[in-house]
Amino acid sequence: MIINKAVNNQFHSVISHVKNTSTILDCSGSSMMIIHKDQIVAEEYWGSHSTSRHARPIQEDSQFHVASVRKSYIGFAVAYAVQNGYIKSIDDAVTNYLEDINHERLGETTIRHLLTHTHGLTMNDGKILREFAPGQSWAYRDINIDFLTQIVKITTGKTVAQILDEQVFTPLGFKETGWHDDPKEQLVEVMRQANDKFWSTSKGTDGDQKNMYVSTRELAYWGYVRLKQGFIDGKQVVPEDILKLATTLQSPILLDKDLPQNGFLWFVKELPAAKTEIGHLVPKGSYQILGYTNVALLVIPEHDLVAVRMFNRYGSTPTYDYLSDIRAFGDTVMGCL
């Protein structure tokens, strides 16, 4: 996959915004990239992999822990299962696919509810609890991701990682995207509080754990593949239907119209919503994914643009308002157009 570079000063304010966020978050290393009209127009790397004296400088092949940005890859795997008939409908009950769970607690929860964070379920001390009726509200919990990855494996006979490797990574030559158990030179160290309750040390390379690392350029390329609907270098490399399905509005009609809207786990800009993480100036039809390491990928089809920011701070500092900052990231991009 080849994207030509034509770096210019048009997006200088985005670079400044990302650097300012890096300072607020007290990161040791950060980076950013913007692809606009089929060219890399902004690309910056600064800092180092850790605070160690001899730490490796952040560079093109540095791979950041992407936290919940991994969900965009899981969403692809679910869309693959739907498009290939392994999952009959996203409006199927979850209990149709998962037998060894509390059917009474799940009730009428569907795959659509899992994909759009409207399932109303949470986990506490190993027990499934219900916060609200399925499809009645919105809450960001990890239990839906556990269920979705299980459903993918049960229905397709493949792991999330295998599907991504077959459908995307190998065809496009991605070498800097994957799930890692052990440290390696290219992996950027995650700066975090020792007692952070959201940090996971679970291991595995099936694509169902929180150990995904991606380089700046390959995260941008992941967005570019979606922007181009899988048509890369003059041919249809990734199935268009899968990509469209994953970034199309799938949320049920909610009572609170200001709650976020989702496709297959992606945040999508479709209807006006006050609580969205996508900037006010970002146009309809755009979509974004954000991780707890503050890594973000924004795709704006109307302007043929992909924007990525990478940080190695897990969580945030006391002075950081993540929702205001991520909206400002998108709005700053728009201000440069």
PDB file of C-alpha atoms in Angstrom, residues 44-264:
ATOM      1  CA  GLU A  44       5.137  14.361  12.987  1.00  0.00           C
ATOM      2  CA  TYR A  45       6.905  12.231  15.616  1.00  0.00           C
ATOM      3  CA  TRP A  46       8.318  13.523  18.872  1.00  0.00           C
ATOM      4  CA  GLY A  47       9.531  12.289  22.229  1.00  0.00           C
ATOM      5  CA  SER A  48      10.592   8.767  23.122  1.00  0.00           C
ATOM      6  CA  HIS A  49       9.121   5.341  23.907  1.00  0.00           C
ATOM      7  CA  SER A  50       9.484   5.893  27.651  1.00  0.00           C
ATOM      8  CA  THR A  51      11.064   8.200  30.217  1.00  0.00           C
ATOM      9  CA  SER A  52      14.124   5.960  30.387  1.00  0.00           C
ATOM     10  CA  ARG A  53      17.401   7.742  29.644  1.00  0.00           C
ATOM     11  CA  HIS A  54      18.182   5.484  26.687  1.00  0.00           C
ATOM     12  CA  ALA A  55      14.634   5.101  25.415  1.00  0.00           C
ATOM     13  CA  ARG A  56      14.058   4.675  21.673  1.00  0.00           C
ATOM     14  CA  PRO A  57      12.866   7.826  19.884  1.00  0.00           C
ATOM     15  CA  ILE A  58       9.303   7.806  18.537  1.00  0.00           C
ATOM     16  CA  GLN A  59       9.549   7.085  14.803  1.00  0.00           C
ATOM     17  CA  GLU A  60       7.636   5.721  11.827  1.00  0.00           C
ATOM     18  CA  ASP A  61       7.592   2.099  12.995  1.00  0.00           C
ATOM     19  CA  SER A  62       6.847   2.885  16.654  1.00  0.00           C
ATOM     20  CA  GLN A  63       3.704   1.012  17.681  1.00  0.00           C
ATOM     21  CA  PHE A  64       1.393   2.563  20.275  1.00  0.00           C
ATOM     22  CA  HIS A  65      -1.033   0.765  22.570  1.00  0.00           C
ATOM     23  CA  VAL A  66      -4.374   1.776  21.027  1.00  0.00           C
ATOM     24  CA  ALA A  67      -6.730   0.676  23.839  1.00  0.00           C
ATOM     25  CA  SER A  68     -10.375   0.932  22.674  1.00  0.00           C
ATOM     26  CA  VAL A  69      -9.391   1.845  19.132  1.00  0.00           C
ATOM     27  CA  ARG A  70      -9.078  -1.953  18.862  1.00  0.00           C
ATOM     28  CA  LYS A  71     -12.882  -2.012  18.803  1.00  0.00           C
ATOM     29  CA  SER A  72     -12.886  -0.729  15.223  1.00  0.00           C
ATOM     30  CA  TYR A  73     -11.071  -3.950  14.252  1.00  0.00           C
ATOM     31  CA  ILE A  74     -13.516  -6.068  16.241  1.00  0.00           C
ATOM     32  CA  GLY A  75     -16.360  -4.240  14.506  1.00  0.00           C
ATOM     33  CA  PHE A  76     -14.849  -5.250  11.172  1.00  0.00           C
ATOM     34  CA  ALA A  77     -14.785  -8.907  12.252  1.00  0.00           C
ATOM     35  CA  VAL A  78     -18.463  -8.756  13.250  1.00  0.00           C
ATOM     36  CA  ALA A  79     -19.350  -7.079   9.924  1.00  0.00           C
ATOM     37  CA  TYR A  80     -17.429  -9.855   8.143  1.00  0.00           C
ATOM     38  CA  ALA A  81     -19.497 -12.456  10.005  1.00  0.00           C
ATOM     39  CA  VAL A  82     -22.735 -10.672   9.068  1.00  0.00           C
ATOM     40  CA  GLN A  83     -21.877 -10.165   5.389  1.00  0.00           C
ATOM     41  CA  ASN A  84     -20.841 -13.788   4.995  1.00  0.00           C
ATOM     42  CA  GLY A  85     -23.978 -15.173   6.647  1.00  0.00           C
ATOM     43  CA  TYR A  86     -22.380 -16.507   9.824  1.00  0.00           C
ATOM     44  CA  ILE A  87     -24.559 -14.083  11.769  1.00  0.00           C
ATOM     45  CA  LYS A  88     -28.061 -13.981  10.288  1.00  0.00           C
ATOM     46  CA  SER A  89     -28.964 -10.514  11.565  1.00  0.00           C
ATOM     47  CA  ILE A  90     -27.634  -8.032  14.088  1.00  0.00           C
ATOM     48  CA  ASP A  91     -31.180  -7.956  15.461  1.00  0.00           C
ATOM     49  CA  ASP A  92     -30.785 -11.581  16.539  1.00  0.00           C
ATOM     50  CA  ALA A  93     -30.841 -12.138  20.295  1.00  0.00           C
ATOM     51  CA  VAL A  94     -27.401 -12.621  21.825  1.00  0.00           C
ATOM     52  CA  THR A  95     -28.739 -15.752  23.511  1.00  0.00           C
ATOM     53  CA  ASN A  96     -29.165 -17.337  20.063  1.00  0.00           C
ATOM     54  CA  TYR A  97     -25.375 -17.525  19.841  1.00  0.00           C
ATOM     55  CA  LEU A  98     -24.135 -17.742  23.430  1.00  0.00           C
ATOM     56  CA  GLU A  99     -25.589 -20.662  25.335  1.00  0.00           C
ATOM     57  CA  ASP A 100     -23.514 -20.636  28.502  1.00  0.00           C
ATOM     58  CA  ILE A 101     -24.691 -17.274  29.845  1.00  0.00           C
ATOM     59  CA  ASN A 102     -27.552 -15.973  31.979  1.00  0.00           C
ATOM     60  CA  HIS A 103     -30.403 -15.941  29.457  1.00  0.00           C
ATOM     61  CA  GLU A 104     -32.789 -14.362  31.934  1.00  0.00           C
ATOM     62  CA  ARG A 105     -30.414 -11.447  32.568  1.00  0.00           C
ATOM     63  CA  LEU A 106     -29.734 -10.851  28.882  1.00  0.00           C
ATOM     64  CA  GLY A 107     -33.402 -11.028  27.946  1.00  0.00           C
ATOM     65  CA  GLU A 108     -34.004  -9.353  24.580  1.00  0.00           C
ATOM     66  CA  THR A 109     -30.466  -7.984  24.190  1.00  0.00           C
ATOM     67  CA  THR A 110     -29.438  -8.176  20.522  1.00  0.00           C
ATOM     68  CA  ILE A 111     -26.154  -8.005  18.674  1.00  0.00           C
ATOM     69  CA  ARG A 112     -27.174  -4.490  17.560  1.00  0.00           C
ATOM     70  CA  HIS A 113     -27.331  -3.469  21.213  1.00  0.00           C
ATOM     71  CA  LEU A 114     -23.831  -4.849  21.797  1.00  0.00           C
ATOM     72  CA  LEU A 115     -22.417  -3.010  18.774  1.00  0.00           C
ATOM     73  CA  THR A 116     -23.911   0.352  19.737  1.00  0.00           C
ATOM     74  CA  HIS A 117     -23.324   0.347  23.526  1.00  0.00           C
ATOM     75  CA  THR A 118     -27.082   0.255  24.132  1.00  0.00           C
ATOM     76  CA  HIS A 119     -27.147  -3.225  25.739  1.00  0.00           C
ATOM     77  CA  GLY A 120     -27.486  -1.994  29.323  1.00  0.00           C
ATOM     78  CA  LEU A 121     -25.265  -4.735  30.759  1.00  0.00           C
ATOM     79  CA  THR A 122     -22.265  -4.591  33.057  1.00  0.00           C
ATOM     80  CA  MET A 123     -20.097  -7.054  34.955  1.00  0.00           C
ATOM     81  CA  ASN A 124     -19.377  -6.958  38.681  1.00  0.00           C
ATOM     82  CA  ASP A 125     -17.443  -9.650  40.567  1.00  0.00           C
ATOM     83  CA  GLY A 126     -17.990 -12.069  37.709  1.00  0.00           C
ATOM     84  CA  LYS A 127     -21.752 -11.520  37.643  1.00  0.00           C
ATOM     85  CA  ILE A 128     -23.758 -10.015  34.789  1.00  0.00           C
ATOM     86  CA  LEU A 129     -25.859  -7.078  35.973  1.00  0.00           C
ATOM     87  CA  ARG A 130     -28.391  -4.944  34.128  1.00  0.00           C
ATOM     88  CA  GLU A 131     -28.221  -1.147  34.301  1.00  0.00           C
ATOM     89  CA  PHE A 132     -31.103  -0.418  31.938  1.00  0.00           C
ATOM     90  CA  ALA A 133     -33.362  -2.221  29.474  1.00  0.00           C
ATOM     91  CA  PRO A 134     -31.734  -3.018  26.104  1.00  0.00           C
ATOM     92  CA  GLY A 135     -32.100  -0.202  23.594  1.00  0.00           C
ATOM     93  CA  GLN A 136     -33.280   2.337  26.173  1.00  0.00           C
ATOM     94  CA  SER A 137     -30.042   4.227  26.860  1.00  0.00           C
ATOM     95  CA  TRP A 138     -26.276   4.219  26.230  1.00  0.00           C
ATOM     96  CA  ALA A 139     -23.314   3.219  28.407  1.00  0.00           C
ATOM     97  CA  TYR A 140     -19.688   2.405  27.573  1.00  0.00           C
ATOM     98  CA  ARG A 141     -18.845  -0.980  29.091  1.00  0.00           C
ATOM     99  CA  ASP A 142     -16.496  -3.817  28.066  1.00  0.00           C
ATOM    100  CA  ILE A 143     -18.891  -6.715  28.547  1.00  0.00           C
ATOM    101  CA  ASN A 144     -20.258  -6.197  25.024  1.00  0.00           C
ATOM    102  CA  ILE A 145     -16.775  -6.625  23.541  1.00  0.00           C
ATOM    103  CA  ASP A 146     -16.326  -9.938  25.346  1.00  0.00           C
ATOM    104  CA  PHE A 147     -19.642 -11.171  23.958  1.00  0.00           C
ATOM    105  CA  LEU A 148     -18.940  -9.967  20.415  1.00  0.00           C
ATOM    106  CA  THR A 149     -15.534 -11.626  20.173  1.00  0.00           C
ATOM    107  CA  GLN A 150     -17.046 -14.871  21.460  1.00  0.00           C
ATOM    108  CA  ILE A 151     -19.843 -14.691  18.881  1.00  0.00           C
ATOM    109  CA  VAL A 152     -17.335 -14.090  16.071  1.00  0.00           C
ATOM    110  CA  LYS A 153     -15.296 -17.136  17.064  1.00  0.00           C
ATOM    111  CA  ILE A 154     -18.331 -19.401  17.564  1.00  0.00           C
ATOM    112  CA  THR A 155     -19.990 -18.465  14.266  1.00  0.00           C
ATOM    113  CA  THR A 156     -16.998 -18.202  11.933  1.00  0.00           C
ATOM    114  CA  GLY A 157     -14.609 -20.668  13.538  1.00  0.00           C
ATOM    115  CA  LYS A 158     -11.975 -17.932  13.338  1.00  0.00           C
ATOM    116  CA  THR A 159     -10.585 -15.428  15.800  1.00  0.00           C
ATOM    117  CA  VAL A 160     -10.823 -11.672  15.293  1.00  0.00           C
ATOM    118  CA  ALA A 161      -7.085 -11.618  14.581  1.00  0.00           C
ATOM    119  CA  GLN A 162      -7.356 -14.352  11.930  1.00  0.00           C
ATOM    120  CA  ILE A 163     -10.170 -12.538  10.122  1.00  0.00           C
ATOM    121  CA  LEU A 164      -8.254  -9.250  10.106  1.00  0.00           C
ATOM    122  CA  ASP A 165      -5.087 -10.950   8.936  1.00  0.00           C
ATOM    123  CA  GLU A 166      -6.851 -12.719   6.058  1.00  0.00           C
ATOM    124  CA  GLN A 167      -9.076  -9.849   4.982  1.00  0.00           C
ATOM    125  CA  VAL A 168      -6.898  -6.777   5.617  1.00  0.00           C
ATOM    126  CA  PHE A 169      -3.403  -7.138   7.038  1.00  0.00           C
ATOM    127  CA  THR A 170      -1.960  -9.673   4.598  1.00  0.00           C
ATOM    128  CA  PRO A 171      -3.605  -8.257   1.419  1.00  0.00           C
ATOM    129  CA  LEU A 172      -2.390  -4.755   2.287  1.00  0.00           C
ATOM    130  CA  GLY A 173       0.988  -5.739   3.698  1.00  0.00           C
ATOM    131  CA  PHE A 174       0.388  -4.428   7.210  1.00  0.00           C
ATOM    132  CA  LYS A 175       3.351  -5.341   9.423  1.00  0.00           C
ATOM    133  CA  GLU A 176       2.935  -2.853  12.284  1.00  0.00           C
ATOM    134  CA  THR A 177      -0.539  -3.788  13.513  1.00  0.00           C
ATOM    135  CA  GLY A 178      -1.246  -6.622  15.921  1.00  0.00           C
ATOM    136  CA  TRP A 179      -1.713  -8.038  19.399  1.00  0.00           C
ATOM    137  CA  HIS A 180       1.416  -8.493  21.518  1.00  0.00           C
ATOM    138  CA  ASP A 181       2.026 -10.318  24.782  1.00  0.00           C
ATOM    139  CA  ASP A 182       5.666  -9.422  25.316  1.00  0.00           C
ATOM    140  CA  PRO A 183       7.770  -6.250  25.000  1.00  0.00           C
ATOM    141  CA  LYS A 184       9.660  -5.626  21.761  1.00  0.00           C
ATOM    142  CA  GLU A 185      11.750  -2.795  20.410  1.00  0.00           C
ATOM    143  CA  GLN A 186       8.978  -1.203  18.331  1.00  0.00           C
ATOM    144  CA  LEU A 187       6.345  -1.148  21.098  1.00  0.00           C
ATOM    145  CA  VAL A 188       5.931   2.176  22.894  1.00  0.00           C
ATOM    146  CA  GLU A 189       5.781   1.850  26.681  1.00  0.00           C
ATOM    147  CA  VAL A 190       2.412   2.698  28.225  1.00  0.00           C
ATOM    148  CA  MET A 191       2.630   5.449  30.849  1.00  0.00           C
ATOM    149  CA  ARG A 192       0.028   4.779  33.530  1.00  0.00           C
ATOM    150  CA  GLN A 193      -0.837   4.773  37.211  1.00  0.00           C
ATOM    151  CA  ALA A 194       0.134   1.482  38.842  1.00  0.00           C
ATOM    152  CA  ASN A 195      -3.357   1.006  40.294  1.00  0.00           C
ATOM    153  CA  ASP A 196      -5.394   2.035  37.229  1.00  0.00           C
ATOM    154  CA  LYS A 197      -8.485  -0.192  37.368  1.00  0.00           C
ATOM    155  CA  PHE A 198      -8.906  -0.134  33.591  1.00  0.00           C
ATOM    156  CA  TRP A 199      -5.458  -1.538  32.818  1.00  0.00           C
ATOM    157  CA  SER A 200      -5.452  -5.168  31.696  1.00  0.00           C
ATOM    158  CA  THR A 201      -2.514  -7.566  31.845  1.00  0.00           C
ATOM    159  CA  SER A 202      -4.383 -10.410  30.144  1.00  0.00           C
ATOM    160  CA  LYS A 203      -2.514 -11.976  27.260  1.00  0.00           C
ATOM    161  CA  GLY A 204      -3.412 -13.542  23.943  1.00  0.00           C
ATOM    162  CA  THR A 205      -3.095 -12.934  20.236  1.00  0.00           C
ATOM    163  CA  ASP A 206      -6.651 -13.821  19.191  1.00  0.00           C
ATOM    164  CA  GLY A 207      -7.682 -10.170  19.002  1.00  0.00           C
ATOM    165  CA  ASP A 208     -10.014 -10.291  21.984  1.00  0.00           C
ATOM    166  CA  GLN A 209      -7.677  -8.727  24.570  1.00  0.00           C
ATOM    167  CA  LYS A 210      -6.541  -5.163  25.309  1.00  0.00           C
ATOM    168  CA  ASN A 211      -3.010  -5.646  24.006  1.00  0.00           C
ATOM    169  CA  MET A 212      -3.226  -4.205  20.498  1.00  0.00           C
ATOM    170  CA  TYR A 213      -0.390  -2.027  19.190  1.00  0.00           C
ATOM    171  CA  VAL A 214      -0.401  -0.086  15.927  1.00  0.00           C
ATOM    172  CA  SER A 215       2.010   2.333  14.269  1.00  0.00           C
ATOM    173  CA  THR A 216       0.856   5.839  13.411  1.00  0.00           C
ATOM    174  CA  ARG A 217       1.012   5.237   9.686  1.00  0.00           C
ATOM    175  CA  GLU A 218      -0.831   1.910   9.784  1.00  0.00           C
ATOM    176  CA  LEU A 219      -3.622   3.362  11.933  1.00  0.00           C
ATOM    177  CA  ALA A 220      -3.926   6.145   9.352  1.00  0.00           C
ATOM    178  CA  TYR A 221      -3.875   3.532   6.580  1.00  0.00           C
ATOM    179  CA  TRP A 222      -6.640   1.627   8.416  1.00  0.00           C
ATOM    180  CA  GLY A 223      -8.723   4.801   8.221  1.00  0.00           C
ATOM    181  CA  TYR A 224      -7.730   5.339   4.592  1.00  0.00           C
ATOM    182  CA  VAL A 225      -8.906   1.834   3.646  1.00  0.00           C
ATOM    183  CA  ARG A 226     -12.309   2.773   5.047  1.00  0.00           C
ATOM    184  CA  LEU A 227     -12.290   6.165   3.371  1.00  0.00           C
ATOM    185  CA  LYS A 228     -11.698   4.470   0.005  1.00  0.00           C
ATOM    186  CA  GLN A 229     -14.170   1.664   0.794  1.00  0.00           C
ATOM    187  CA  GLY A 230     -11.454  -0.933   0.301  1.00  0.00           C
ATOM    188  CA  PHE A 231     -10.526   0.172  -3.236  1.00  0.00           C
ATOM    189  CA  ILE A 232      -6.753   0.514  -2.967  1.00  0.00           C
ATOM    190  CA  ASP A 233      -4.078   0.878  -5.656  1.00  0.00           C
ATOM    191  CA  GLY A 234      -6.595   0.382  -8.435  1.00  0.00           C
ATOM    192  CA  LYS A 235      -8.356  -2.719  -7.128  1.00  0.00           C
ATOM    193  CA  GLN A 236     -10.940  -3.816  -4.561  1.00  0.00           C
ATOM    194  CA  VAL A 237      -8.680  -5.256  -1.874  1.00  0.00           C
ATOM    195  CA  VAL A 238     -11.117  -5.254   1.062  1.00  0.00           C
ATOM    196  CA  PRO A 239     -14.852  -5.984   0.553  1.00  0.00           C
ATOM    197  CA  GLU A 240     -16.755  -2.709   0.282  1.00  0.00           C
ATOM    198  CA  ASP A 241     -19.940  -4.051   1.893  1.00  0.00           C
ATOM    199  CA  ILE A 242     -18.132  -4.956   5.108  1.00  0.00           C
ATOM    200  CA  LEU A 243     -16.582  -1.507   5.419  1.00  0.00           C
ATOM    201  CA  LYS A 244     -19.830   0.338   4.691  1.00  0.00           C
ATOM    202  CA  LEU A 245     -21.800  -1.729   7.166  1.00  0.00           C
ATOM    203  CA  ALA A 246     -19.369  -1.053  10.005  1.00  0.00           C
ATOM    204  CA  THR A 247     -19.430   2.751   9.678  1.00  0.00           C
ATOM    205  CA  THR A 248     -23.145   3.224   8.948  1.00  0.00           C
ATOM    206  CA  LEU A 249     -25.442   4.360  11.774  1.00  0.00           C
ATOM    207  CA  GLN A 250     -26.737   1.244  13.567  1.00  0.00           C
ATOM    208  CA  SER A 251     -27.966   2.664  16.883  1.00  0.00           C
ATOM    209  CA  PRO A 252     -31.586   2.024  17.825  1.00  0.00           C
ATOM    210  CA  ILE A 253     -33.832   5.062  18.261  1.00  0.00           C
ATOM    211  CA  LEU A 254     -33.169   6.245  21.808  1.00  0.00           C
ATOM    212  CA  LEU A 255     -35.347   8.338  24.098  1.00  0.00           C
ATOM    213  CA  ASP A 256     -32.441  10.705  24.754  1.00  0.00           C
ATOM    214  CA  LYS A 257     -31.526  12.134  21.338  1.00  0.00           C
ATOM    215  CA  ASP A 258     -28.300  13.651  22.700  1.00  0.00           C
ATOM    216  CA  LEU A 259     -26.627  10.291  23.390  1.00  0.00           C
ATOM    217  CA  PRO A 260     -23.734   9.167  21.136  1.00  0.00           C
ATOM    218  CA  GLN A 261     -24.452   7.232  17.934  1.00  0.00           C
ATOM    219  CA  ASN A 262     -22.575   4.204  16.694  1.00  0.00           C
ATOM    220  CA  GLY A 263     -22.010   1.958  13.735  1.00  0.00           C
ATOM    221  CA  PHE A 264     -20.233  -1.321  14.428  1.00  0.00           C
TER     222      PHE A 264
END
